Amino acid sequence: MGAPELLARVRAIRWAGTAKLFAGGKAIDLGIETIVEPFVRARSDSWITADGRSAMRTLMIEGDRGFQVIEGKQSALPPGAAANERQQFGVYGYMLMAGARWTPARNGRLRGEHPGFPPIEISCGRDGRIQTADYLLVSPDAAGRPIREHFAFAGTMTDKGISWPHRIAIVRDGKPFLALSIDDFSVDLR
C-alpha cells in the first residue's frame, strides 16, 4: 500500500464512488462518499443513485459509538449494530498495514491484530499488494451468529504515495454483499 514510514503517517483516507449493495434478493445502486480515520472513526454518506443525494443516509462511527442520520434526523445505533459497523470500517485500517501487529498465518497469508478489533487474514500478490482478506464480524443482532466476510481487491489508485484498491468486492457468509468502485481517492497525512 506504500512505504511503512509513509503508511504510519496516514491520518485519514477518503474516497467517493459507486456501489452495488446486494440485499433482499436485489442489487441496489448507490453513490458513496467515505472518510476513515483508521481504527478511530469513520463517516460514510450513501444514497440510492436513482433518488440522488437528497435521499442521503449518513453513518458515523466514533470510538465504540455509532450514529445514523436519515432525513436530517440523527439517532444512535443499537450497541450491536455500532460494534458491527465499527469492525467493518476496521478492515480499512488493516488494509493500510500500519497500526496492527502482523504474523505469518496458514497458506502464506498474514494475520493482523489490532486491539478492540477481530483479527484479519490477508493474502498478497507477487507485487506485495493485498489481494484478499477474510474477517469475522460480530452480528449487529445480539442473538445473531458472527458474520464471515471475504474481500477481494482489484486495480490501484494512488495519492501521496499511498496505494488503494480501485474496486472492493465483499462477500458476506458466502453471498455477494457489496461491490464498490472508487472513482476518487485521497489521503490526509500527519
PDB file of C-alpha atoms in Angstrom:
ATOM      1  CA  MET A   1       0.000   0.000   0.000  1.00  0.00           C
ATOM      2  CA  GLY A   2       3.024   2.238   0.465  1.00  0.00           C
ATOM      3  CA  ALA A   3       6.306   2.559   2.343  1.00  0.00           C
ATOM      4  CA  PRO A   4       5.918   1.654   6.054  1.00  0.00           C
ATOM      5  CA  GLU A   5       7.092   5.069   7.252  1.00  0.00           C
ATOM      6  CA  LEU A   6       4.543   6.741   4.959  1.00  0.00           C
ATOM      7  CA  LEU A   7       1.706   4.396   5.998  1.00  0.00           C
ATOM      8  CA  ALA A   8       2.394   5.296   9.645  1.00  0.00           C
ATOM      9  CA  ARG A   9       1.676   8.943   8.765  1.00  0.00           C
ATOM     10  CA  VAL A  10      -1.816   8.326   7.350  1.00  0.00           C
ATOM     11  CA  ARG A  11      -4.354  10.283   9.374  1.00  0.00           C
ATOM     12  CA  ALA A  12      -7.352   9.620   7.139  1.00  0.00           C
ATOM     13  CA  ILE A  13      -8.335   8.083   3.833  1.00  0.00           C
ATOM     14  CA  ARG A  14     -11.201   9.367   1.700  1.00  0.00           C
ATOM     15  CA  TRP A  15     -12.985   8.009  -1.302  1.00  0.00           C
ATOM     16  CA  ALA A  16     -16.003   8.641  -3.481  1.00  0.00           C
ATOM     17  CA  GLY A  17     -17.544   6.201  -5.887  1.00  0.00           C
ATOM     18  CA  THR A  18     -20.421   3.929  -6.665  1.00  0.00           C
ATOM     19  CA  ALA A  19     -21.507   0.593  -5.281  1.00  0.00           C
ATOM     20  CA  LYS A  20     -23.953  -2.223  -5.721  1.00  0.00           C
ATOM     21  CA  LEU A  21     -25.460  -3.370  -2.442  1.00  0.00           C
ATOM     22  CA  PHE A  22     -26.998  -6.834  -2.604  1.00  0.00           C
ATOM     23  CA  ALA A  23     -29.914  -7.009  -0.169  1.00  0.00           C
ATOM     24  CA  GLY A  24     -33.219  -8.841  -0.136  1.00  0.00           C
ATOM     25  CA  GLY A  25     -32.511 -10.508  -3.480  1.00  0.00           C
ATOM     26  CA  LYS A  26     -31.986  -7.141  -5.197  1.00  0.00           C
ATOM     27  CA  ALA A  27     -28.982  -5.146  -6.353  1.00  0.00           C
ATOM     28  CA  ILE A  28     -29.243  -1.533  -5.212  1.00  0.00           C
ATOM     29  CA  ASP A  29     -27.108   1.086  -6.973  1.00  0.00           C
ATOM     30  CA  LEU A  30     -25.548   3.559  -4.538  1.00  0.00           C
ATOM     31  CA  GLY A  31     -23.401   6.663  -4.568  1.00  0.00           C
ATOM     32  CA  ILE A  32     -20.903   6.675  -1.687  1.00  0.00           C
ATOM     33  CA  GLU A  33     -18.506   9.148  -0.052  1.00  0.00           C
ATOM     34  CA  THR A  34     -16.439   7.844   2.857  1.00  0.00           C
ATOM     35  CA  ILE A  35     -13.739   9.087   5.201  1.00  0.00           C
ATOM     36  CA  VAL A  36     -11.959   6.747   7.594  1.00  0.00           C
ATOM     37  CA  GLU A  37      -9.502   7.615  10.350  1.00  0.00           C
ATOM     38  CA  PRO A  38      -8.090   4.103  10.761  1.00  0.00           C
ATOM     39  CA  PHE A  39      -9.311   2.301  13.892  1.00  0.00           C
ATOM     40  CA  VAL A  40     -10.690   5.599  15.326  1.00  0.00           C
ATOM     41  CA  ARG A  41     -13.688   6.997  13.447  1.00  0.00           C
ATOM     42  CA  ALA A  42     -15.489   6.852  10.132  1.00  0.00           C
ATOM     43  CA  ARG A  43     -18.225   8.607   8.229  1.00  0.00           C
ATOM     44  CA  SER A  44     -19.945   7.283   5.146  1.00  0.00           C
ATOM     45  CA  ASP A  45     -22.610   9.103   3.157  1.00  0.00           C
ATOM     46  CA  SER A  46     -24.624   6.943   0.772  1.00  0.00           C
ATOM     47  CA  TRP A  47     -27.662   7.414  -1.427  1.00  0.00           C
ATOM     48  CA  ILE A  48     -29.657   5.386  -3.909  1.00  0.00           C
ATOM     49  CA  THR A  49     -28.383   6.604  -7.253  1.00  0.00           C
ATOM     50  CA  ALA A  50     -31.853   6.942  -8.783  1.00  0.00           C
ATOM     51  CA  ASP A  51     -33.012   9.108  -5.838  1.00  0.00           C
ATOM     52  CA  GLY A  52     -29.965  11.384  -5.786  1.00  0.00           C
ATOM     53  CA  ARG A  53     -28.163  12.968  -2.855  1.00  0.00           C
ATOM     54  CA  SER A  54     -31.362  14.444  -1.442  1.00  0.00           C
ATOM     55  CA  ALA A  55     -32.120  10.978  -0.015  1.00  0.00           C
ATOM     56  CA  MET A  56     -28.647  10.621   1.540  1.00  0.00           C
ATOM     57  CA  ARG A  57     -28.067   8.434   4.600  1.00  0.00           C
ATOM     58  CA  THR A  58     -25.060   9.100   6.830  1.00  0.00           C
ATOM     59  CA  LEU A  59     -23.392   6.510   9.030  1.00  0.00           C
ATOM     60  CA  MET A  60     -20.870   7.704  11.643  1.00  0.00           C
ATOM     61  CA  ILE A  61     -18.622   5.681  13.932  1.00  0.00           C
ATOM     62  CA  GLU A  62     -16.896   7.452  16.812  1.00  0.00           C
ATOM     63  CA  GLY A  63     -14.967   5.105  19.082  1.00  0.00           C
ATOM     64  CA  ASP A  64     -17.425   2.459  20.293  1.00  0.00           C
ATOM     65  CA  ARG A  65     -20.496   4.507  19.379  1.00  0.00           C
ATOM     66  CA  GLY A  66     -22.363   4.664  16.106  1.00  0.00           C
ATOM     67  CA  PHE A  67     -24.922   7.064  14.695  1.00  0.00           C
ATOM     68  CA  GLN A  68     -27.043   7.346  11.606  1.00  0.00           C
ATOM     69  CA  VAL A  69     -28.619  10.378  10.011  1.00  0.00           C
ATOM     70  CA  ILE A  70     -31.695   9.724   7.908  1.00  0.00           C
ATOM     71  CA  GLU A  71     -33.833  12.568   6.546  1.00  0.00           C
ATOM     72  CA  GLY A  72     -31.885  15.021   8.704  1.00  0.00           C
ATOM     73  CA  LYS A  73     -32.574  13.171  11.958  1.00  0.00           C
ATOM     74  CA  GLN A  74     -29.652  11.721  13.897  1.00  0.00           C
ATOM     75  CA  SER A  75     -30.113   8.636  16.055  1.00  0.00           C
ATOM     76  CA  ALA A  76     -27.760   6.321  17.913  1.00  0.00           C
ATOM     77  CA  LEU A  77     -27.225   2.842  16.534  1.00  0.00           C
ATOM     78  CA  PRO A  78     -28.012  -0.041  18.872  1.00  0.00           C
ATOM     79  CA  PRO A  79     -24.781  -1.331  20.519  1.00  0.00           C
ATOM     80  CA  GLY A  80     -24.608  -4.482  18.364  1.00  0.00           C
ATOM     81  CA  ALA A  81     -25.071  -2.529  15.132  1.00  0.00           C
ATOM     82  CA  ALA A  82     -22.453   0.027  16.218  1.00  0.00           C
ATOM     83  CA  ALA A  83     -19.954  -2.750  17.014  1.00  0.00           C
ATOM     84  CA  ASN A  84     -20.614  -4.417  13.651  1.00  0.00           C
ATOM     85  CA  GLU A  85     -20.127  -1.172  11.698  1.00  0.00           C
ATOM     86  CA  ARG A  86     -17.024  -0.246  13.707  1.00  0.00           C
ATOM     87  CA  GLN A  87     -15.474  -3.606  12.886  1.00  0.00           C
ATOM     88  CA  GLN A  88     -16.491  -3.221   9.242  1.00  0.00           C
ATOM     89  CA  PHE A  89     -14.618   0.085   8.995  1.00  0.00           C
ATOM     90  CA  GLY A  90     -11.680  -1.536  10.822  1.00  0.00           C
ATOM     91  CA  VAL A  91     -10.927  -3.506   7.663  1.00  0.00           C
ATOM     92  CA  TYR A  92      -9.763  -0.291   6.002  1.00  0.00           C
ATOM     93  CA  GLY A  93      -7.312   0.350   8.833  1.00  0.00           C
ATOM     94  CA  TYR A  94      -5.926  -3.162   8.420  1.00  0.00           C
ATOM     95  CA  MET A  95      -5.560  -2.567   4.684  1.00  0.00           C
ATOM     96  CA  LEU A  96      -3.013   0.160   5.423  1.00  0.00           C
ATOM     97  CA  MET A  97      -0.989  -2.449   7.356  1.00  0.00           C
ATOM     98  CA  ALA A  98       0.051   0.211   9.888  1.00  0.00           C
ATOM     99  CA  GLY A  99      -1.095   0.222  13.493  1.00  0.00           C
ATOM    100  CA  ALA A 100      -1.577  -3.545  13.559  1.00  0.00           C
ATOM    101  CA  ARG A 101       0.603  -6.477  14.605  1.00  0.00           C
ATOM    102  CA  TRP A 102       1.269  -8.863  11.709  1.00  0.00           C
ATOM    103  CA  THR A 103       2.313 -12.511  11.965  1.00  0.00           C
ATOM    104  CA  PRO A 104       2.525 -15.355   9.425  1.00  0.00           C
ATOM    105  CA  ALA A 105      -0.696 -17.353   9.047  1.00  0.00           C
ATOM    106  CA  ARG A 106      -1.555 -20.524   7.136  1.00  0.00           C
ATOM    107  CA  ASN A 107      -1.058 -20.876   3.368  1.00  0.00           C
ATOM    108  CA  GLY A 108       1.384 -17.969   3.108  1.00  0.00           C
ATOM    109  CA  ARG A 109      -1.148 -15.470   4.408  1.00  0.00           C
ATOM    110  CA  LEU A 110      -0.618 -12.788   7.041  1.00  0.00           C
ATOM    111  CA  ARG A 111      -2.695 -12.387  10.190  1.00  0.00           C
ATOM    112  CA  GLY A 112      -3.258  -8.862  11.501  1.00  0.00           C
ATOM    113  CA  GLU A 113      -4.363  -7.935  15.006  1.00  0.00           C
ATOM    114  CA  HIS A 114      -5.349  -4.583  16.449  1.00  0.00           C
ATOM    115  CA  PRO A 115      -6.738  -4.092  19.992  1.00  0.00           C
ATOM    116  CA  GLY A 116     -10.516  -3.981  20.074  1.00  0.00           C
ATOM    117  CA  PHE A 117     -10.977  -5.455  16.570  1.00  0.00           C
ATOM    118  CA  PRO A 118     -11.259  -9.025  15.329  1.00  0.00           C
ATOM    119  CA  PRO A 119      -8.123 -10.408  13.675  1.00  0.00           C
ATOM    120  CA  ILE A 120      -7.939 -10.439   9.883  1.00  0.00           C
ATOM    121  CA  GLU A 121      -6.116 -12.683   7.429  1.00  0.00           C
ATOM    122  CA  ILE A 122      -4.832 -11.291   4.136  1.00  0.00           C
ATOM    123  CA  SER A 123      -3.156 -12.661   1.047  1.00  0.00           C
ATOM    124  CA  CYS A 124      -0.811 -10.594  -1.057  1.00  0.00           C
ATOM    125  CA  GLY A 125       0.153 -10.844  -4.713  1.00  0.00           C
ATOM    126  CA  ARG A 126       3.696 -11.058  -6.029  1.00  0.00           C
ATOM    127  CA  ASP A 127       3.778  -7.261  -6.160  1.00  0.00           C
ATOM    128  CA  GLY A 128       3.097  -7.127  -2.391  1.00  0.00           C
ATOM    129  CA  ARG A 129      -0.386  -5.620  -2.755  1.00  0.00           C
ATOM    130  CA  ILE A 130      -3.270  -7.072  -0.788  1.00  0.00           C
ATOM    131  CA  GLN A 131      -5.418  -9.317  -2.989  1.00  0.00           C
ATOM    132  CA  THR A 132      -7.903 -10.772  -0.499  1.00  0.00           C
ATOM    133  CA  ALA A 133      -8.875 -10.514   3.160  1.00  0.00           C
ATOM    134  CA  ASP A 134     -11.008 -12.661   5.460  1.00  0.00           C
ATOM    135  CA  TYR A 135     -12.653 -11.270   8.561  1.00  0.00           C
ATOM    136  CA  LEU A 136     -15.185 -12.402  11.174  1.00  0.00           C
ATOM    137  CA  LEU A 137     -17.523  -9.650  12.439  1.00  0.00           C
ATOM    138  CA  VAL A 138     -19.942  -9.636  15.323  1.00  0.00           C
ATOM    139  CA  SER A 139     -23.578  -9.771  14.303  1.00  0.00           C
ATOM    140  CA  PRO A 140     -25.493  -6.490  14.543  1.00  0.00           C
ATOM    141  CA  ASP A 141     -28.184  -8.567  16.276  1.00  0.00           C
ATOM    142  CA  ALA A 142     -27.173  -9.539  19.828  1.00  0.00           C
ATOM    143  CA  ALA A 143     -28.624 -13.029  19.297  1.00  0.00           C
ATOM    144  CA  GLY A 144     -27.068 -13.452  15.849  1.00  0.00           C
ATOM    145  CA  ARG A 145     -24.075 -15.531  14.895  1.00  0.00           C
ATOM    146  CA  PRO A 146     -20.806 -13.968  13.709  1.00  0.00           C
ATOM    147  CA  ILE A 147     -20.609 -12.850  10.074  1.00  0.00           C
ATOM    148  CA  ARG A 148     -17.850 -14.123   7.773  1.00  0.00           C
ATOM    149  CA  GLU A 149     -16.664 -11.629   5.199  1.00  0.00           C
ATOM    150  CA  HIS A 150     -14.332 -12.185   2.286  1.00  0.00           C
ATOM    151  CA  PHE A 151     -12.849  -9.167   0.496  1.00  0.00           C
ATOM    152  CA  ALA A 152     -11.331  -9.164  -2.990  1.00  0.00           C
ATOM    153  CA  PHE A 153      -9.370  -6.158  -4.231  1.00  0.00           C
ATOM    154  CA  ALA A 154      -8.579  -5.132  -7.812  1.00  0.00           C
ATOM    155  CA  GLY A 155      -6.968  -2.213  -9.564  1.00  0.00           C
ATOM    156  CA  THR A 156      -4.955   0.538  -7.951  1.00  0.00           C
ATOM    157  CA  MET A 157      -5.352   4.233  -7.186  1.00  0.00           C
ATOM    158  CA  THR A 158      -2.579   6.305  -5.616  1.00  0.00           C
ATOM    159  CA  ASP A 159      -2.397   9.555  -3.660  1.00  0.00           C
ATOM    160  CA  LYS A 160       0.688  10.950  -1.894  1.00  0.00           C
ATOM    161  CA  GLY A 161       2.497   7.618  -2.300  1.00  0.00           C
ATOM    162  CA  ILE A 162      -0.332   5.544  -0.762  1.00  0.00           C
ATOM    163  CA  SER A 163      -1.952   2.918  -2.992  1.00  0.00           C
ATOM    164  CA  TRP A 164      -5.554   1.818  -2.601  1.00  0.00           C
ATOM    165  CA  PRO A 165      -7.762  -0.624  -4.500  1.00  0.00           C
ATOM    166  CA  HIS A 166      -9.926   0.757  -7.275  1.00  0.00           C
ATOM    167  CA  ARG A 167     -12.522  -1.969  -6.688  1.00  0.00           C
ATOM    168  CA  ILE A 168     -13.515  -3.791  -3.493  1.00  0.00           C
ATOM    169  CA  ALA A 169     -15.890  -6.759  -3.545  1.00  0.00           C
ATOM    170  CA  ILE A 170     -17.321  -8.061  -0.268  1.00  0.00           C
ATOM    171  CA  VAL A 171     -18.901 -11.490   0.096  1.00  0.00           C
ATOM    172  CA  ARG A 172     -20.808 -11.966   3.349  1.00  0.00           C
ATOM    173  CA  ASP A 173     -21.442 -15.514   4.585  1.00  0.00           C
ATOM    174  CA  GLY A 174     -20.848 -16.822   1.064  1.00  0.00           C
ATOM    175  CA  LYS A 175     -23.202 -14.368  -0.680  1.00  0.00           C
ATOM    176  CA  PRO A 176     -22.384 -11.156  -2.563  1.00  0.00           C
ATOM    177  CA  PHE A 177     -22.867  -8.183  -0.266  1.00  0.00           C
ATOM    178  CA  LEU A 178     -21.199  -5.098  -1.772  1.00  0.00           C
ATOM    179  CA  ALA A 179     -19.270  -4.253  -4.941  1.00  0.00           C
ATOM    180  CA  LEU A 180     -17.554  -0.871  -4.555  1.00  0.00           C
ATOM    181  CA  SER A 181     -15.914   1.043  -7.398  1.00  0.00           C
ATOM    182  CA  ILE A 182     -13.851   4.023  -6.252  1.00  0.00           C
ATOM    183  CA  ASP A 183     -13.630   6.993  -8.607  1.00  0.00           C
ATOM    184  CA  ASP A 184     -11.741   9.425  -6.376  1.00  0.00           C
ATOM    185  CA  PHE A 185      -9.254   8.547  -3.605  1.00  0.00           C
ATOM    186  CA  SER A 186      -7.222  10.842  -1.338  1.00  0.00           C
ATOM    187  CA  VAL A 187      -5.099  10.618   1.804  1.00  0.00           C
ATOM    188  CA  ASP A 188      -4.563  13.042   4.683  1.00  0.00           C
ATOM    189  CA  LEU A 189      -1.067  12.690   6.171  1.00  0.00           C
ATOM    190  CA  ARG A 190       0.205  13.791   9.588  1.00  0.00           C
TER     191      ARG A 190
END
